[in-house]
mmCIF file of C-alpha atoms in Angstrom:
data_model
loop_
_atom_site.group_PDB
_atom_site.id
_atom_site.type_symbol
_atom_site.label_atom_id
_atom_site.label_comp_id
_atom_site.label_asym_id
_atom_site.label_seq_id
_atom_site.Cartn_x
_atom_site.Cartn_y
_atom_site.Cartn_z
ATOM 1 C CA ILE A 1 163.608 57.812 113.401
ATOM 2 C CA LYS A 2 163.830 60.902 115.558
ATOM 3 C CA GLY A 3 165.702 59.374 118.455
ATOM 4 C CA VAL A 4 166.299 56.354 120.659
ATOM 5 C CA ILE A 5 165.037 55.579 124.130
ATOM 6 C CA ILE A 6 167.072 53.116 126.131
ATOM 7 C CA ALA A 7 165.191 51.547 128.987
ATOM 8 C CA ASP A 8 167.193 50.192 131.915
ATOM 9 C CA ASN A 9 165.946 49.438 135.353
ATOM 10 C CA SER A 10 169.300 49.383 137.078
ATOM 11 C CA ILE A 11 168.051 51.117 140.248
ATOM 12 C CA THR A 12 165.315 48.627 141.178
ATOM 13 C CA ASN A 13 166.585 45.727 139.050
ATOM 14 C CA GLN A 14 162.987 44.838 138.246
ATOM 15 C CA LYS A 15 161.995 43.378 134.939
ATOM 16 C CA ILE A 16 160.634 45.897 132.391
ATOM 17 C CA GLU A 17 157.106 44.714 131.708
ATOM 18 C CA GLU A 18 155.113 44.970 128.440
ATOM 19 C CA TYR A 19 153.037 47.728 130.082
ATOM 20 C CA ASP A 20 156.208 49.786 130.716
ATOM 21 C CA VAL A 21 157.298 49.311 127.107
ATOM 22 C CA LYS A 22 153.887 50.471 125.836
ATOM 23 C CA LEU A 23 154.132 53.634 128.018
ATOM 24 C CA LEU A 24 157.635 54.313 126.671
ATOM 25 C CA GLU A 25 156.341 53.851 123.105
ATOM 26 C CA ILE A 26 153.557 56.353 123.754
ATOM 27 C CA PHE A 27 156.065 58.759 125.233
ATOM 28 C CA ALA A 28 158.426 58.241 122.279
ATOM 29 C CA ASP A 29 155.603 58.835 119.795
ATOM 30 C CA GLN A 30 154.617 62.080 121.590
ATOM 31 C CA ALA A 31 158.248 63.199 121.684
ATOM 32 C CA ALA A 32 158.627 62.465 117.981
ATOM 33 C CA LEU A 33 155.494 64.458 117.247
ATOM 34 C CA ALA A 34 156.784 67.347 119.321
ATOM 35 C CA ILE A 35 160.107 67.287 117.426
ATOM 36 C CA ASP A 36 158.241 67.156 114.078
ATOM 37 C CA ASN A 37 156.050 70.081 115.096
ATOM 38 C CA ALA A 38 159.065 72.124 116.193
ATOM 39 C CA GLN A 39 160.823 71.421 112.870
ATOM 40 C CA LEU A 40 157.710 72.297 110.886
ATOM 41 C CA ARG A 41 157.259 75.514 112.833
ATOM 42 C CA GLU A 42 160.865 76.482 112.054
ATOM 43 C CA LYS A 43 160.422 75.697 108.376
ATOM 44 C CA LEU A 44 157.162 77.698 108.394
ATOM 45 C CA ARG A 45 158.863 80.628 110.132
ATOM 46 C CA ILE A 46 161.662 80.646 107.525
ATOM 47 C CA ARG A 47 159.141 80.381 104.657
ATOM 48 C CA LEU A 48 157.104 83.192 106.171
ATOM 49 C CA GLN A 49 160.219 85.425 106.305
ATOM 50 C CA GLU A 50 161.000 84.577 102.683
ATOM 51 C CA LEU A 51 157.386 85.436 101.670
ATOM 52 C CA GLU A 52 157.513 88.717 103.610
ATOM 53 C CA GLN A 53 160.744 89.606 101.890
ATOM 54 C CA ALA A 54 159.282 88.785 98.479
ATOM 55 C CA TYR A 55 156.162 90.792 99.277
ATOM 56 C CA ASN A 56 158.261 93.786 100.331
ATOM 57 C CA THR A 57 160.333 93.500 97.153
ATOM 58 C CA LEU A 58 157.127 93.288 95.098
ATOM 59 C CA GLN A 59 155.696 96.349 96.818
ATOM 60 C CA GLU A 60 158.869 98.347 96.176
ATOM 61 C CA SER A 61 158.881 97.300 92.536
ATOM 62 C CA GLN A 62 155.235 98.268 92.205
ATOM 63 C CA ARG A 63 155.928 101.644 93.840
ATOM 64 C CA ARG A 64 158.789 102.297 91.374
ATOM 65 C CA LEU A 65 156.658 101.197 88.442
ATOM 66 C CA VAL A 66 153.835 103.552 89.444
ATOM 67 C CA GLU A 67 156.367 106.369 89.939
ATOM 68 C CA ARG A 68 157.813 105.736 86.443
ATOM 69 C CA GLU A 69 154.361 105.647 84.927
ATOM 70 C CA LYS A 70 153.540 108.975 86.559
ATOM 71 C CA LEU A 71 156.766 110.496 85.239
ATOM 72 C CA ALA A 72 156.088 109.137 81.764
ATOM 73 C CA SER A 73 152.563 110.590 81.822
ATOM 74 C CA LEU A 74 153.910 113.887 83.075
ATOM 75 C CA GLY A 75 156.493 113.961 80.281
ATOM 76 C CA GLU A 76 153.822 113.207 77.690
ATOM 77 C CA MET A 77 151.565 115.933 79.092
ATOM 78 C CA VAL A 78 154.439 118.476 79.103
ATOM 79 C CA ALA A 79 155.231 117.600 75.501
ATOM 80 C CA LYS A 80 151.590 118.170 74.439
ATOM 81 C CA ILE A 81 151.363 121.470 76.352
ATOM 82 C CA ALA A 82 154.660 122.657 74.907
ATOM 83 C CA HIS A 83 153.460 121.771 71.397
ATOM 84 C CA GLU A 84 150.208 123.669 71.922
ATOM 85 C CA ILE A 85 152.113 126.713 73.197
ATOM 86 C CA ARG A 86 154.757 126.591 70.493
ATOM 87 C CA ASN A 87 152.315 126.818 67.574
ATOM 88 C CA PRO A 88 150.869 130.264 68.471
ATOM 89 C CA LEU A 89 154.261 131.384 69.738
ATOM 90 C CA VAL A 90 155.927 130.681 66.390
ATOM 91 C CA SER A 91 153.096 132.600 64.683
ATOM 92 C CA ILE A 92 153.546 135.581 67.024
ATOM 93 C CA GLY A 93 157.317 135.615 66.425
ATOM 94 C CA GLY A 94 156.871 135.233 62.674
ATOM 95 C CA PHE A 95 154.304 138.085 62.495
ATOM 96 C CA ALA A 96 156.593 140.268 64.616
ATOM 97 C CA ARG A 97 159.546 139.653 62.249
ATOM 98 C CA ASN A 98 157.382 140.335 59.168
ATOM 99 C CA LEU A 99 156.029 143.548 60.726
ATOM 100 C CA LEU A 100 159.593 144.609 61.596
ATOM 101 C CA LYS A 101 160.715 144.073 57.989
ATOM 102 C CA SER A 102 157.822 146.117 56.600
ATOM 103 C CA MET A 103 158.116 149.031 59.065
ATOM 104 C CA PRO A 104 160.078 152.157 58.243
ATOM 105 C CA PRO A 105 163.304 152.500 60.251
ATOM 106 C CA ASP A 106 162.087 155.585 62.084
ATOM 107 C CA ASP A 107 158.728 154.102 63.285
ATOM 108 C CA LYS A 108 158.353 154.568 67.038
ATOM 109 C CA ASN A 109 156.682 151.109 67.435
ATOM 110 C CA ARG A 110 159.689 149.335 65.902
ATOM 111 C CA LEU A 111 161.271 148.840 69.346
ATOM 112 C CA TYR A 112 158.128 147.163 70.711
ATOM 113 C CA ILE A 113 157.773 144.836 67.718
ATOM 114 C CA ASP A 114 161.487 143.920 68.074
ATOM 115 C CA ILE A 115 160.972 143.087 71.764
ATOM 116 C CA ILE A 116 157.921 140.924 70.882
ATOM 117 C CA GLY A 117 160.027 138.991 68.322
ATOM 118 C CA LYS A 118 162.964 138.500 70.648
ATOM 119 C CA GLU A 119 160.755 137.378 73.558
ATOM 120 C CA ALA A 120 158.972 134.926 71.279
ATOM 121 C CA LEU A 121 162.329 133.437 70.290
ATOM 122 C CA ARG A 122 163.359 133.247 73.990
ATOM 123 C CA LEU A 123 160.160 131.435 74.845
ATOM 124 C CA GLU A 124 160.691 129.021 71.936
ATOM 125 C CA ASP A 125 164.153 128.218 73.336
ATOM 126 C CA ILE A 126 162.656 127.585 76.790
ATOM 127 C CA LEU A 127 160.068 125.211 75.227
ATOM 128 C CA SER A 128 162.839 123.414 73.329
ATOM 129 C CA ASN A 129 164.770 122.945 76.575
ATOM 130 C CA ILE A 130 161.709 121.609 78.346
ATOM 131 C CA LEU A 131 161.030 119.167 75.516
ATOM 132 C CA ASN A 132 164.650 118.027 75.504
ATOM 133 C CA TYR A 133 164.470 117.461 79.232
ATOM 134 C CA THR A 134 161.276 115.367 79.067
ATOM 135 C CA ARG A 135 162.326 113.335 76.006
ATOM 136 C CA LEU A 136 163.343 109.759 76.670
ATOM 137 C CA PHE A 137 166.759 109.030 75.262
ATOM 138 C CA GLU A 138 167.848 105.589 74.141
ATOM 139 C CA PRO A 139 170.982 104.404 75.923
ATOM 140 C CA LYS A 140 174.083 104.256 73.731
ATOM 141 C CA LYS A 141 176.965 101.900 74.096
ATOM 142 C CA VAL A 142 180.315 103.640 74.221
ATOM 143 C CA ARG A 143 183.675 101.913 74.299
ATOM 144 C CA VAL A 144 185.746 103.081 77.237
ATOM 145 C CA LYS A 145 189.485 102.496 77.338
#
């Protein structure tokens, strides 16, 4: 039941006929349908808002997931590149140190070989820092007082 219609003919004091009751029933049915439609529209509007919010949340989650995947791929690529650079760099540094050990102390090229060795070590340190930056660390639980 959506409501009640009270019929009273106090102005004309005429009897309410069956025809009048039927018209009131039709009017009441139409009013009840209008109320139902309004309630359904409101429920639909609320549900649509909920769905839009869920869709927006899903889009944001998807955007963050894609961003994380890109960062993970970038980290993996950086690690591979650093590994490929490190191998020849270690060889260069090692050869420079071996050359330096075998050279006489008064050789004029000793300074250049020393610079090559030191710069190779510096580049190795840079690669280590890059790899440490891109490495994923597992979270650790620490008790805090």
